[in-house]
Structure formats: C-alpha cells, structure tokens
Amino acid sequence: MISRAAAFLTQTVALDDATVKFEIWDTAGQERYRSLAPMYYRGAAAAIVVYDITNPDSFAGAKSWVKELQRRGDPNVVIALAGNKADLESRRKVPFEEANAYAEENGILHMETSAKNANNVKSLFVEIAKTLPKDPQQPEREAFPITPPREETRNCC
Ligand SMILES: Nc1nc2c(ncn2[C@@H]2O[C@H](COP(=O)(O)OP(=O)(O)OP(=O)(O)O)[C@@H](O)[C@H]2O)c(=O)[nH]1
Ligand SMILES: [Mg+2]
C-alpha cells in the first residue's frame, strides 16, 4: 500500500447568507508524519481533529493535537473535535459528556460523527462554516528568498 502524508479534496457548503468552499487537507495521523503537519495547518482557517469514540488513546492523541493547534496554529483557527465511529455505540469508551466538556473548556466545536453512515459529517462542516469569520483577511504568506546553492558561491573567486 502506498502511504502518503496527506490527501487533498474540496467541499462546498451553502449557508443562508454565504457559500464556503473548503479546501481540505486530510493529513495522515501516523506518528512518523507528525513533523509534516505544520505545513498543512499553518495558515488554515479551520482544523478538524478526529478521534475514535471506541478508543481512549485516540482521544488522548486528539487532545495533544488540539494543544498543538492552539500553540502553533493561526490565532484565529477554528478547531473542531470530531468523535468518529458514533455508529459503534455498544463499543463506546469515550463518554460524549467528557469530550464535550473538554471542548467547552477549550472553546472549540465538538460533534460525534460516523464516516460509515455519514451521520453528522455535513453538519460538522456547516457548524465550522458558520463559525468562520465572514470576511476572512487574506493571510500574508511568507516570501521564500531564492538563494544560489552554497556550492556555487564557495567555488567562486
Ligand atoms: N464503524 C466505523 N468504522 C469507521 C468509521 N470511520 C472509519 N472507520 C474504519 O476505521 C478504520 C480506520 O479508518 P481510516 O479512515 O483509515 O482512519 P484514519 O484516522 O484516517 O487513519 P490514518 O490516515 O492512518 O491516520 C477503517 O477500517 C475504517 O473503515 C466510522 O465512522 N465507523
Ligand atoms: Mg486517514
């Protein structure tokens, strides 16, 4: 299987008074890709952190990502915590109330979703769209200076 650091997709959400086009980077959660994550969340208007409601470790991992986003993401980034696999209620290990209280304390959105039956997936994007600022300021991108390779300068003169 080919493993990639991230996949790109787009999704448009129509609200009553605005249309929001999401440009979504789905980053791989594996530890070995962790150092690449800032490339994707830097300058992002929103971030969705997904955990598995049947797996407490994944909830702990999600909290560490929320912390990282709060420390190193855009100061206005909208963070949404998604408790996925909500269709597996009988195997639930992370209480809804616990995750919801954590989200409230941290001022972030929280919703339980199921990618299997699509429950609440659209609603999550609608909630994020509603929370985004109406007239987003274009983020100032850093310029990348173009410098000659070191080798060339060293051999010169
Ligand atoms: N029952 C159920 N299974 C799910 C749901 N979402 C994902 N899965 C299953 O969980 C497994 C992992 O799903 P992935 O989409 O690969 O998870 P991921 O978090 O993107 O994994 P990485 O990209 O490796 O970080 C797969 O077997 C999915 O079929 C869900 O909502 N319900
Ligand atoms: Mg994945």
PDB file of N, CA and C in Angstrom, residues 9 18 20 23 35 54 56 58 61 66 80 93 103 106 114 123-124 130 136 140 144-146:
ATOM      1  N   LEU A   9      -8.808  17.438  -0.934  1.00  0.00           N
ATOM      2  CA  LEU A   9     -10.154  17.394  -1.514  1.00  0.00           C
ATOM      3  C   LEU A   9     -10.862  18.719  -1.256  1.00  0.00           C
ATOM      4  N   ALA A  18     -24.180  32.818   2.795  1.00  0.00           N
ATOM      5  CA  ALA A  18     -22.820  32.706   2.260  1.00  0.00           C
ATOM      6  C   ALA A  18     -22.563  31.292   1.756  1.00  0.00           C
ATOM      7  N   VAL A  20     -19.379  28.635   1.418  1.00  0.00           N
ATOM      8  CA  VAL A  20     -17.998  28.427   1.861  1.00  0.00           C
ATOM      9  C   VAL A  20     -17.412  27.250   1.094  1.00  0.00           C
ATOM     10  N   GLU A  23     -11.168  23.898   1.247  1.00  0.00           N
ATOM     11  CA  GLU A  23     -10.054  23.198   0.604  1.00  0.00           C
ATOM     12  C   GLU A  23      -9.424  22.367   1.716  1.00  0.00           C
ATOM     13  N   SER A  35       5.740  15.507  12.069  1.00  0.00           N
ATOM     14  CA  SER A  35       6.547  16.707  11.825  1.00  0.00           C
ATOM     15  C   SER A  35       6.105  17.447  10.568  1.00  0.00           C
ATOM     16  N   THR A  54     -14.479   4.712  20.377  1.00  0.00           N
ATOM     17  CA  THR A  54     -14.250   3.388  20.989  1.00  0.00           C
ATOM     18  C   THR A  54     -12.807   3.248  21.487  1.00  0.00           C
ATOM     19  N   PRO A  56      -9.931   5.212  23.749  1.00  0.00           N
ATOM     20  CA  PRO A  56      -9.494   6.319  24.613  1.00  0.00           C
ATOM     21  C   PRO A  56      -8.127   6.887  24.217  1.00  0.00           C
ATOM     22  N   SER A  58      -7.014   7.309  21.281  1.00  0.00           N
ATOM     23  CA  SER A  58      -7.189   8.250  20.174  1.00  0.00           C
ATOM     24  C   SER A  58      -7.729   9.584  20.699  1.00  0.00           C
ATOM     25  N   GLY A  61      -4.747  11.345  22.063  1.00  0.00           N
ATOM     26  CA  GLY A  61      -3.986  11.869  20.916  1.00  0.00           C
ATOM     27  C   GLY A  61      -4.638  13.116  20.346  1.00  0.00           C
ATOM     28  N   VAL A  66      -5.011  19.155  19.598  1.00  0.00           N
ATOM     29  CA  VAL A  66      -5.703  20.421  19.889  1.00  0.00           C
ATOM     30  C   VAL A  66      -4.733  21.387  20.553  1.00  0.00           C
ATOM     31  N   ALA A  80     -12.303  22.064  15.417  1.00  0.00           N
ATOM     32  CA  ALA A  80     -13.456  21.191  15.654  1.00  0.00           C
ATOM     33  C   ALA A  80     -12.949  19.809  16.036  1.00  0.00           C
ATOM     34  N   LYS A  93     -16.104   3.993  24.444  1.00  0.00           N
ATOM     35  CA  LYS A  93     -15.238   4.089  25.631  1.00  0.00           C
ATOM     36  C   LYS A  93     -15.045   5.549  26.041  1.00  0.00           C
ATOM     37  N   ALA A 103     -14.187  20.111  25.146  1.00  0.00           N
ATOM     38  CA  ALA A 103     -14.322  21.057  24.031  1.00  0.00           C
ATOM     39  C   ALA A 103     -14.779  22.421  24.535  1.00  0.00           C
ATOM     40  N   ASN A 106     -12.091  24.362  26.188  1.00  0.00           N
ATOM     41  CA  ASN A 106     -11.077  24.820  25.245  1.00  0.00           C
ATOM     42  C   ASN A 106     -11.633  25.712  24.136  1.00  0.00           C
ATOM     43  N   SER A 114     -20.221   9.812  12.157  1.00  0.00           N
ATOM     44  CA  SER A 114     -19.929   8.473  11.647  1.00  0.00           C
ATOM     45  C   SER A 114     -19.585   8.587  10.172  1.00  0.00           C
ATOM     46  N   SER A 123     -23.101  18.178   8.872  1.00  0.00           N
ATOM     47  CA  SER A 123     -23.392  19.135   9.954  1.00  0.00           C
ATOM     48  C   SER A 123     -22.117  19.713  10.554  1.00  0.00           C
ATOM     49  N   LEU A 124     -21.091  18.882  10.646  1.00  0.00           N
ATOM     50  CA  LEU A 124     -19.823  19.361  11.197  1.00  0.00           C
ATOM     51  C   LEU A 124     -19.258  20.477  10.321  1.00  0.00           C
ATOM     52  N   LYS A 130     -20.277  28.165   9.706  1.00  0.00           N
ATOM     53  CA  LYS A 130     -20.978  29.233  10.446  1.00  0.00           C
ATOM     54  C   LYS A 130     -20.038  29.966  11.398  1.00  0.00           C
ATOM     55  N   PRO A 136     -12.916  36.891   5.725  1.00  0.00           N
ATOM     56  CA  PRO A 136     -11.584  36.487   6.177  1.00  0.00           C
ATOM     57  C   PRO A 136     -10.511  37.353   5.537  1.00  0.00           C
ATOM     58  N   GLU A 140      -1.131  36.690   5.190  1.00  0.00           N
ATOM     59  CA  GLU A 140       0.089  37.115   4.494  1.00  0.00           C
ATOM     60  C   GLU A 140       1.034  35.941   4.419  1.00  0.00           C
ATOM     61  N   PHE A 144       9.574  33.377   0.038  1.00  0.00           N
ATOM     62  CA  PHE A 144      10.710  32.453   0.109  1.00  0.00           C
ATOM     63  C   PHE A 144      11.878  33.055  -0.660  1.00  0.00           C
ATOM     64  N   PRO A 145      12.941  33.489  -0.005  1.00  0.00           N
ATOM     65  CA  PRO A 145      14.076  34.052  -0.737  1.00  0.00           C
ATOM     66  C   PRO A 145      14.745  32.991  -1.605  1.00  0.00           C
ATOM     67  N   ILE A 146      15.092  33.390  -2.804  1.00  0.00           N
ATOM     68  CA  ILE A 146      15.764  32.442  -3.695  1.00  0.00           C
ATOM     69  C   ILE A 146      17.265  32.713  -3.597  1.00  0.00           C
TER      70      ILE A 146
END
